Amino acid sequence: EVQLVQSGAEIKTPGESLRISCQTSGYTFSSYWINWLRHMPGKGPEWMGRIDPRDSFTTYSPSFQGHVTISIDKSINTAYLQWSSLKASDTAIYYCARSTVPAAPFDNWGQGTLVSVS
Amino acid sequence: QLTQSPPSLSASVGDRVTITCRASQGINNYLAWYQQKPGKAPKLLIYAASILQSGVPSRFSGSGSGTDFTLTISSLQPEDFATYYCQELHIYPHFGGGTKVEIK
């Protein structure tokens, strides 16, 4: 069974750093890109960026470029989303989701991680 | 940009429900639909505008090409009350604002 299991909810203050994780299992990690999405109440999800586990090549949405970093640890089939300095406006639920290629649909998602910054 | 309509609707079990998604420019059939229930992650229903994802009930169907797309639920079931999103399949993907399907 394909699973993407995300780390737990976080409560932070502005200016703090944070790294959340997405541990995958049930499939070949290198065969699927990992995407990160932000979801704020009452809006559609927003795509933040993706990483190719084969070579760690990353692509970011212009809206998030420079504010977050996506990385992986292939030894434990895990992807990460990291902030160096959180803002209150980063408060949201964050999802990881896999796709076969960059323009493919997201066929499996993590359960979401609530990040609260205040 | 993707515009969904209506933003919300009320329907009864057994109703036929149609949700539309309009793209600001032609996107061929590069569109997916997702269902999201409260507290859960979105679930892929349809991709390439009309292809049903494995395991999704056949009462769900999608159609359209270019700028106008529809998601149809032929006979609404209790488990279908949720929010539905369309998504452009692009190297920089983006989503519509959602349609919440509520119980009448």
PDB file of C-alpha atoms in Angstrom:
ATOM      1  CA  GLU A   1       0.000   0.000   0.000  1.00  0.00           C
ATOM      2  CA  VAL A   2       1.274   3.414  -0.999  1.00  0.00           C
ATOM      3  CA  GLN A   3       1.614   5.697   2.021  1.00  0.00           C
ATOM      4  CA  LEU A   4       2.828   9.236   2.537  1.00  0.00           C
ATOM      5  CA  VAL A   5       2.962   9.973   6.259  1.00  0.00           C
ATOM      6  CA  GLN A   6       3.630  13.534   7.361  1.00  0.00           C
ATOM      7  CA  SER A   7       5.030  14.844  10.610  1.00  0.00           C
ATOM      8  CA  GLY A   8       2.761  16.288  13.277  1.00  0.00           C
ATOM      9  CA  ALA A   9       1.272  19.709  13.852  1.00  0.00           C
ATOM     10  CA  GLU A  10       3.606  22.573  14.713  1.00  0.00           C
ATOM     11  CA  ILE A  11       3.080  25.788  16.687  1.00  0.00           C
ATOM     12  CA  LYS A  12       5.763  28.391  16.053  1.00  0.00           C
ATOM     13  CA  THR A  13       6.456  32.075  16.527  1.00  0.00           C
ATOM     14  CA  PRO A  14       7.395  34.459  13.671  1.00  0.00           C
ATOM     15  CA  GLY A  15      11.066  34.311  12.743  1.00  0.00           C
ATOM     16  CA  GLU A  16      11.544  30.703  13.839  1.00  0.00           C
ATOM     17  CA  SER A  17      12.780  27.996  11.493  1.00  0.00           C
ATOM     18  CA  LEU A  18      10.890  24.802  10.774  1.00  0.00           C
ATOM     19  CA  ARG A  19      11.255  21.566   8.838  1.00  0.00           C
ATOM     20  CA  ILE A  20       8.324  19.219   8.248  1.00  0.00           C
ATOM     21  CA  SER A  21       8.611  15.760   6.754  1.00  0.00           C
ATOM     22  CA  CYS A  22       6.832  13.341   4.455  1.00  0.00           C
ATOM     23  CA  GLN A  23       7.876   9.710   4.869  1.00  0.00           C
ATOM     24  CA  THR A  24       6.897   7.455   1.982  1.00  0.00           C
ATOM     25  CA  SER A  25       6.460   3.701   1.660  1.00  0.00           C
ATOM     26  CA  GLY A  26       4.852   1.109  -0.553  1.00  0.00           C
ATOM     27  CA  TYR A  27       6.435   2.194  -3.834  1.00  0.00           C
ATOM     28  CA  THR A  28       9.795   2.921  -5.420  1.00  0.00           C
ATOM     29  CA  PHE A  29      10.744   6.315  -4.007  1.00  0.00           C
ATOM     30  CA  SER A  30      12.808   7.367  -7.020  1.00  0.00           C
ATOM     31  CA  SER A  31       9.961   6.744  -9.469  1.00  0.00           C
ATOM     32  CA  TYR A  32       7.738   9.618  -8.354  1.00  0.00           C
ATOM     33  CA  TRP A  33       8.252  13.313  -7.856  1.00  0.00           C
ATOM     34  CA  ILE A  34       7.259  14.678  -4.439  1.00  0.00           C
ATOM     35  CA  ASN A  35       5.249  17.886  -4.458  1.00  0.00           C
ATOM     36  CA  TRP A  36       4.395  20.225  -1.594  1.00  0.00           C
ATOM     37  CA  LEU A  37       1.155  22.199  -1.457  1.00  0.00           C
ATOM     38  CA  ARG A  38      -0.246  24.840   0.887  1.00  0.00           C
ATOM     39  CA  HIS A  39      -3.911  24.875   1.759  1.00  0.00           C
ATOM     40  CA  MET A  40      -5.504  27.826   3.479  1.00  0.00           C
ATOM     41  CA  PRO A  41      -9.125  27.838   4.701  1.00  0.00           C
ATOM     42  CA  GLY A  42     -11.696  28.659   2.055  1.00  0.00           C
ATOM     43  CA  LYS A  43      -9.221  28.525  -0.849  1.00  0.00           C
ATOM     44  CA  GLY A  44      -7.977  25.981  -3.324  1.00  0.00           C
ATOM     45  CA  PRO A  45      -4.652  24.269  -2.646  1.00  0.00           C
ATOM     46  CA  GLU A  46      -1.557  26.119  -3.889  1.00  0.00           C
ATOM     47  CA  TRP A  47       1.348  24.240  -5.425  1.00  0.00           C
ATOM     48  CA  MET A  48       4.639  25.281  -3.801  1.00  0.00           C
ATOM     49  CA  GLY A  49       7.227  23.155  -5.525  1.00  0.00           C
ATOM     50  CA  ARG A  50       8.484  19.680  -6.316  1.00  0.00           C
ATOM     51  CA  ILE A  51      11.581  17.528  -6.118  1.00  0.00           C
ATOM     52  CA  ASP A  52      12.822  14.682  -8.302  1.00  0.00           C
ATOM     53  CA  PRO A  53      14.140  11.987  -5.943  1.00  0.00           C
ATOM     54  CA  ARG A  54      16.488  10.652  -8.634  1.00  0.00           C
ATOM     55  CA  ASP A  55      18.743  13.694  -8.557  1.00  0.00           C
ATOM     56  CA  SER A  56      17.158  16.112  -6.041  1.00  0.00           C
ATOM     57  CA  PHE A  57      16.305  18.543  -8.841  1.00  0.00           C
ATOM     58  CA  THR A  58      13.805  21.059  -7.484  1.00  0.00           C
ATOM     59  CA  THR A  59      11.278  23.377  -9.098  1.00  0.00           C
ATOM     60  CA  TYR A  60       9.504  26.085  -7.123  1.00  0.00           C
ATOM     61  CA  SER A  61       6.433  28.163  -7.729  1.00  0.00           C
ATOM     62  CA  PRO A  62       7.469  31.824  -8.158  1.00  0.00           C
ATOM     63  CA  SER A  63       5.130  32.564  -5.241  1.00  0.00           C
ATOM     64  CA  PHE A  64       7.253  30.461  -2.886  1.00  0.00           C
ATOM     65  CA  GLN A  65      10.740  30.637  -4.437  1.00  0.00           C
ATOM     66  CA  GLY A  66      13.246  31.854  -1.870  1.00  0.00           C
ATOM     67  CA  HIS A  67      10.920  31.391   1.086  1.00  0.00           C
ATOM     68  CA  VAL A  68      10.945  27.594   1.388  1.00  0.00           C
ATOM     69  CA  THR A  69      13.377  24.771   0.617  1.00  0.00           C
ATOM     70  CA  ILE A  70      12.427  21.281  -0.508  1.00  0.00           C
ATOM     71  CA  SER A  71      14.847  18.407   0.060  1.00  0.00           C
ATOM     72  CA  ILE A  72      14.956  14.646   0.390  1.00  0.00           C
ATOM     73  CA  ASP A  73      16.788  11.876   2.229  1.00  0.00           C
ATOM     74  CA  LYS A  74      16.808   8.928  -0.133  1.00  0.00           C
ATOM     75  CA  SER A  75      18.136   6.588   2.555  1.00  0.00           C
ATOM     76  CA  ILE A  76      14.825   6.848   4.419  1.00  0.00           C
ATOM     77  CA  ASN A  77      12.482   7.651   1.499  1.00  0.00           C
ATOM     78  CA  THR A  78      11.543  10.966   3.051  1.00  0.00           C
ATOM     79  CA  ALA A  79      10.956  14.447   1.688  1.00  0.00           C
ATOM     80  CA  TYR A  80      11.148  17.700   3.619  1.00  0.00           C
ATOM     81  CA  LEU A  81       9.758  21.220   3.435  1.00  0.00           C
ATOM     82  CA  GLN A  82      11.759  23.826   5.319  1.00  0.00           C
ATOM     83  CA  TRP A  83      11.440  27.477   6.301  1.00  0.00           C
ATOM     84  CA  SER A  84      14.340  29.527   7.669  1.00  0.00           C
ATOM     85  CA  SER A  85      12.138  32.335   8.996  1.00  0.00           C
ATOM     86  CA  LEU A  86       8.420  31.784   9.428  1.00  0.00           C
ATOM     87  CA  LYS A  87       5.790  34.490   9.060  1.00  0.00           C
ATOM     88  CA  ALA A  88       2.292  34.590  10.481  1.00  0.00           C
ATOM     89  CA  SER A  89       1.027  34.328   6.908  1.00  0.00           C
ATOM     90  CA  ASP A  90       2.599  30.843   6.675  1.00  0.00           C
ATOM     91  CA  THR A  91      -0.164  29.508   8.908  1.00  0.00           C
ATOM     92  CA  ALA A  92      -1.847  26.784   6.864  1.00  0.00           C
ATOM     93  CA  ILE A  93      -2.095  23.053   6.281  1.00  0.00           C
ATOM     94  CA  TYR A  94       0.737  21.686   4.164  1.00  0.00           C
ATOM     95  CA  TYR A  95       0.446  18.538   2.087  1.00  0.00           C
ATOM     96  CA  CYS A  96       2.966  16.385   0.288  1.00  0.00           C
ATOM     97  CA  ALA A  97       1.726  14.540  -2.782  1.00  0.00           C
ATOM     98  CA  ARG A  98       3.399  12.383  -5.401  1.00  0.00           C
ATOM     99  CA  SER A  99       3.227  12.576  -9.176  1.00  0.00           C
ATOM    100  CA  THR A 100       4.794  10.479 -11.926  1.00  0.00           C
ATOM    101  CA  VAL A 101       6.027  13.473 -13.924  1.00  0.00           C
ATOM    102  CA  PRO A 102       5.871  17.237 -13.343  1.00  0.00           C
ATOM    103  CA  ALA A 103       2.524  17.807 -15.083  1.00  0.00           C
ATOM    104  CA  ALA A 104       0.839  14.645 -13.819  1.00  0.00           C
ATOM    105  CA  PRO A 105      -2.020  14.572 -11.325  1.00  0.00           C
ATOM    106  CA  PHE A 106      -1.337  13.986  -7.643  1.00  0.00           C
ATOM    107  CA  ASP A 107      -2.462  10.413  -7.107  1.00  0.00           C
ATOM    108  CA  ASN A 108      -1.453   9.956  -3.481  1.00  0.00           C
ATOM    109  CA  TRP A 109      -1.286  12.547  -0.723  1.00  0.00           C
ATOM    110  CA  GLY A 110       0.009  12.787   2.811  1.00  0.00           C
ATOM    111  CA  GLN A 111      -2.480  13.431   5.580  1.00  0.00           C
ATOM    112  CA  GLY A 112      -1.401  17.048   5.981  1.00  0.00           C
ATOM    113  CA  THR A 113       0.594  18.996   8.571  1.00  0.00           C
ATOM    114  CA  LEU A 114      -0.934  22.004  10.308  1.00  0.00           C
ATOM    115  CA  VAL A 115       1.565  24.801  10.812  1.00  0.00           C
ATOM    116  CA  SER A 116       0.431  27.621  13.085  1.00  0.00           C
ATOM    117  CA  VAL A 117       2.591  30.753  13.375  1.00  0.00           C
ATOM    118  CA  SER A 118       1.669  33.469  15.874  1.00  0.00           C
TER     119      SER A 118
ATOM    120  CA  GLN B   1      -6.598  30.753 -13.755  1.00  0.00           C
ATOM    121  CA  LEU B   2      -9.425  28.316 -13.008  1.00  0.00           C
ATOM    122  CA  THR B   3     -12.894  29.496 -11.975  1.00  0.00           C
ATOM    123  CA  GLN B   4     -15.256  26.992 -10.433  1.00  0.00           C
ATOM    124  CA  SER B   5     -19.011  27.395 -10.190  1.00  0.00           C
ATOM    125  CA  PRO B   6     -21.016  27.370  -8.148  1.00  0.00           C
ATOM    126  CA  PRO B   7     -18.900  28.029  -5.029  1.00  0.00           C
ATOM    127  CA  SER B   8     -21.395  25.923  -3.109  1.00  0.00           C
ATOM    128  CA  LEU B   9     -24.576  23.988  -3.723  1.00  0.00           C
ATOM    129  CA  SER B  10     -27.196  22.119  -1.729  1.00  0.00           C
ATOM    130  CA  ALA B  11     -28.444  18.795  -3.014  1.00  0.00           C
ATOM    131  CA  SER B  12     -30.267  15.678  -1.876  1.00  0.00           C
ATOM    132  CA  VAL B  13     -29.201  12.056  -1.984  1.00  0.00           C
ATOM    133  CA  GLY B  14     -29.998  10.716  -5.445  1.00  0.00           C
ATOM    134  CA  ASP B  15     -29.686  14.092  -7.187  1.00  0.00           C
ATOM    135  CA  ARG B  16     -27.612  14.611 -10.310  1.00  0.00           C
ATOM    136  CA  VAL B  17     -24.957  17.215  -9.568  1.00  0.00           C
ATOM    137  CA  THR B  18     -22.843  19.149 -12.053  1.00  0.00           C
ATOM    138  CA  ILE B  19     -19.872  21.347 -11.177  1.00  0.00           C
ATOM    139  CA  THR B  20     -18.126  23.486 -13.761  1.00  0.00           C
ATOM    140  CA  CYS B  21     -14.563  24.682 -14.095  1.00  0.00           C
ATOM    141  CA  ARG B  22     -13.595  27.360 -16.580  1.00  0.00           C
ATOM    142  CA  ALA B  23     -10.001  28.061 -17.593  1.00  0.00           C
ATOM    143  CA  SER B  24      -8.902  31.567 -18.565  1.00  0.00           C
ATOM    144  CA  GLN B  25      -7.188  30.125 -21.640  1.00  0.00           C
ATOM    145  CA  GLY B  26      -7.337  26.810 -23.458  1.00  0.00           C
ATOM    146  CA  ILE B  27      -5.698  23.923 -21.643  1.00  0.00           C
ATOM    147  CA  ASN B  28      -6.671  21.035 -23.966  1.00  0.00           C
ATOM    148  CA  ASN B  29      -7.696  18.209 -21.624  1.00  0.00           C
ATOM    149  CA  TYR B  30      -5.037  18.884 -18.990  1.00  0.00           C
ATOM    150  CA  LEU B  31      -7.457  18.922 -16.064  1.00  0.00           C
ATOM    151  CA  ALA B  32      -8.003  16.859 -12.936  1.00  0.00           C
ATOM    152  CA  TRP B  33     -10.736  16.766 -10.307  1.00  0.00           C
ATOM    153  CA  TYR B  34     -10.299  16.086  -6.597  1.00  0.00           C
ATOM    154  CA  GLN B  35     -12.662  15.443  -3.693  1.00  0.00           C
ATOM    155  CA  GLN B  36     -11.806  16.670  -0.211  1.00  0.00           C
ATOM    156  CA  LYS B  37     -13.650  15.817   2.985  1.00  0.00           C
ATOM    157  CA  PRO B  38     -13.162  17.783   6.219  1.00  0.00           C
ATOM    158  CA  GLY B  39      -9.892  16.980   7.936  1.00  0.00           C
ATOM    159  CA  LYS B  40      -8.683  14.822   5.054  1.00  0.00           C
ATOM    160  CA  ALA B  41      -6.333  15.267   2.124  1.00  0.00           C
ATOM    161  CA  PRO B  42      -7.736  15.768  -1.372  1.00  0.00           C
ATOM    162  CA  LYS B  43      -8.416  12.554  -3.306  1.00  0.00           C
ATOM    163  CA  LEU B  44      -7.895  12.257  -7.060  1.00  0.00           C
ATOM    164  CA  LEU B  45     -11.134  11.438  -8.892  1.00  0.00           C
ATOM    165  CA  ILE B  46     -10.539  12.204 -12.555  1.00  0.00           C
ATOM    166  CA  TYR B  47      -7.554  13.169 -14.712  1.00  0.00           C
ATOM    167  CA  ALA B  48      -7.095  14.134 -18.356  1.00  0.00           C
ATOM    168  CA  ALA B  49     -10.558  15.701 -18.024  1.00  0.00           C
ATOM    169  CA  SER B  50     -12.467  12.423 -18.308  1.00  0.00           C
ATOM    170  CA  ILE B  51     -10.397   9.444 -17.127  1.00  0.00           C
ATOM    171  CA  LEU B  52     -11.667   7.925 -13.903  1.00  0.00           C
ATOM    172  CA  GLN B  53      -8.936   7.194 -11.357  1.00  0.00           C
ATOM    173  CA  SER B  54      -8.768   3.548 -10.295  1.00  0.00           C
ATOM    174  CA  GLY B  55     -11.207   2.742  -7.499  1.00  0.00           C
ATOM    175  CA  VAL B  56     -13.429   5.795  -8.010  1.00  0.00           C
ATOM    176  CA  PRO B  57     -17.151   4.957  -8.366  1.00  0.00           C
ATOM    177  CA  SER B  58     -18.598   5.167 -11.862  1.00  0.00           C
ATOM    178  CA  ARG B  59     -21.239   7.709 -10.774  1.00  0.00           C
ATOM    179  CA  PHE B  60     -18.442  10.277 -11.132  1.00  0.00           C
ATOM    180  CA  SER B  61     -17.668  11.487 -14.635  1.00  0.00           C
ATOM    181  CA  GLY B  62     -15.785  14.336 -16.216  1.00  0.00           C
ATOM    182  CA  SER B  63     -16.019  16.036 -19.565  1.00  0.00           C
ATOM    183  CA  GLY B  64     -14.752  19.035 -21.458  1.00  0.00           C
ATOM    184  CA  SER B  65     -11.780  20.333 -23.357  1.00  0.00           C
ATOM    185  CA  GLY B  66     -10.212  23.702 -24.008  1.00  0.00           C
ATOM    186  CA  THR B  67     -11.671  26.148 -21.490  1.00  0.00           C
ATOM    187  CA  ASP B  68     -14.863  24.543 -20.162  1.00  0.00           C
ATOM    188  CA  PHE B  69     -15.012  21.427 -18.038  1.00  0.00           C
ATOM    189  CA  THR B  70     -17.623  19.655 -15.929  1.00  0.00           C
ATOM    190  CA  LEU B  71     -17.649  17.131 -13.112  1.00  0.00           C
ATOM    191  CA  THR B  72     -20.903  15.211 -12.852  1.00  0.00           C
ATOM    192  CA  ILE B  73     -22.141  12.991 -10.046  1.00  0.00           C
ATOM    193  CA  SER B  74     -24.972  11.008 -11.555  1.00  0.00           C
ATOM    194  CA  SER B  75     -26.694  10.032  -8.303  1.00  0.00           C
ATOM    195  CA  LEU B  76     -25.406  11.776  -5.192  1.00  0.00           C
ATOM    196  CA  GLN B  77     -24.588   9.463  -2.294  1.00  0.00           C
ATOM    197  CA  PRO B  78     -24.194  10.397   1.403  1.00  0.00           C
ATOM    198  CA  GLU B  79     -20.421   9.951   1.192  1.00  0.00           C
ATOM    199  CA  ASP B  80     -20.202  12.442  -1.688  1.00  0.00           C
ATOM    200  CA  PHE B  81     -20.882  15.516   0.442  1.00  0.00           C
ATOM    201  CA  ALA B  82     -17.501  17.216   0.253  1.00  0.00           C
ATOM    202  CA  THR B  83     -15.591  20.001  -1.467  1.00  0.00           C
ATOM    203  CA  TYR B  84     -14.473  19.457  -5.051  1.00  0.00           C
ATOM    204  CA  TYR B  85     -11.496  21.118  -6.750  1.00  0.00           C
ATOM    205  CA  CYS B  86     -10.360  21.239 -10.341  1.00  0.00           C
ATOM    206  CA  GLN B  87      -6.654  21.449 -11.153  1.00  0.00           C
ATOM    207  CA  GLU B  88      -4.803  22.367 -14.315  1.00  0.00           C
ATOM    208  CA  LEU B  89      -2.202  19.701 -15.108  1.00  0.00           C
ATOM    209  CA  HIS B  90       0.804  21.881 -15.827  1.00  0.00           C
ATOM    210  CA  ILE B  91       4.439  22.086 -14.798  1.00  0.00           C
ATOM    211  CA  TYR B  92       3.240  24.988 -12.623  1.00  0.00           C
ATOM    212  CA  PRO B  93      -0.124  23.528 -11.566  1.00  0.00           C
ATOM    213  CA  HIS B  94      -2.916  25.502  -9.984  1.00  0.00           C
ATOM    214  CA  PHE B  95      -6.334  24.790  -8.561  1.00  0.00           C
ATOM    215  CA  GLY B  96      -9.793  26.260  -8.711  1.00  0.00           C
ATOM    216  CA  GLY B  97     -11.352  27.797  -5.633  1.00  0.00           C
ATOM    217  CA  GLY B  98     -13.542  24.782  -4.877  1.00  0.00           C
ATOM    218  CA  THR B  99     -17.213  23.836  -4.842  1.00  0.00           C
ATOM    219  CA  LYS B 100     -18.737  22.721  -1.562  1.00  0.00           C
ATOM    220  CA  VAL B 101     -21.527  20.183  -1.931  1.00  0.00           C
ATOM    221  CA  GLU B 102     -23.824  20.294   1.080  1.00  0.00           C
ATOM    222  CA  ILE B 103     -26.852  18.334   2.189  1.00  0.00           C
ATOM    223  CA  LYS B 104     -30.188  19.925   1.313  1.00  0.00           C
TER     224      LYS B 104
END
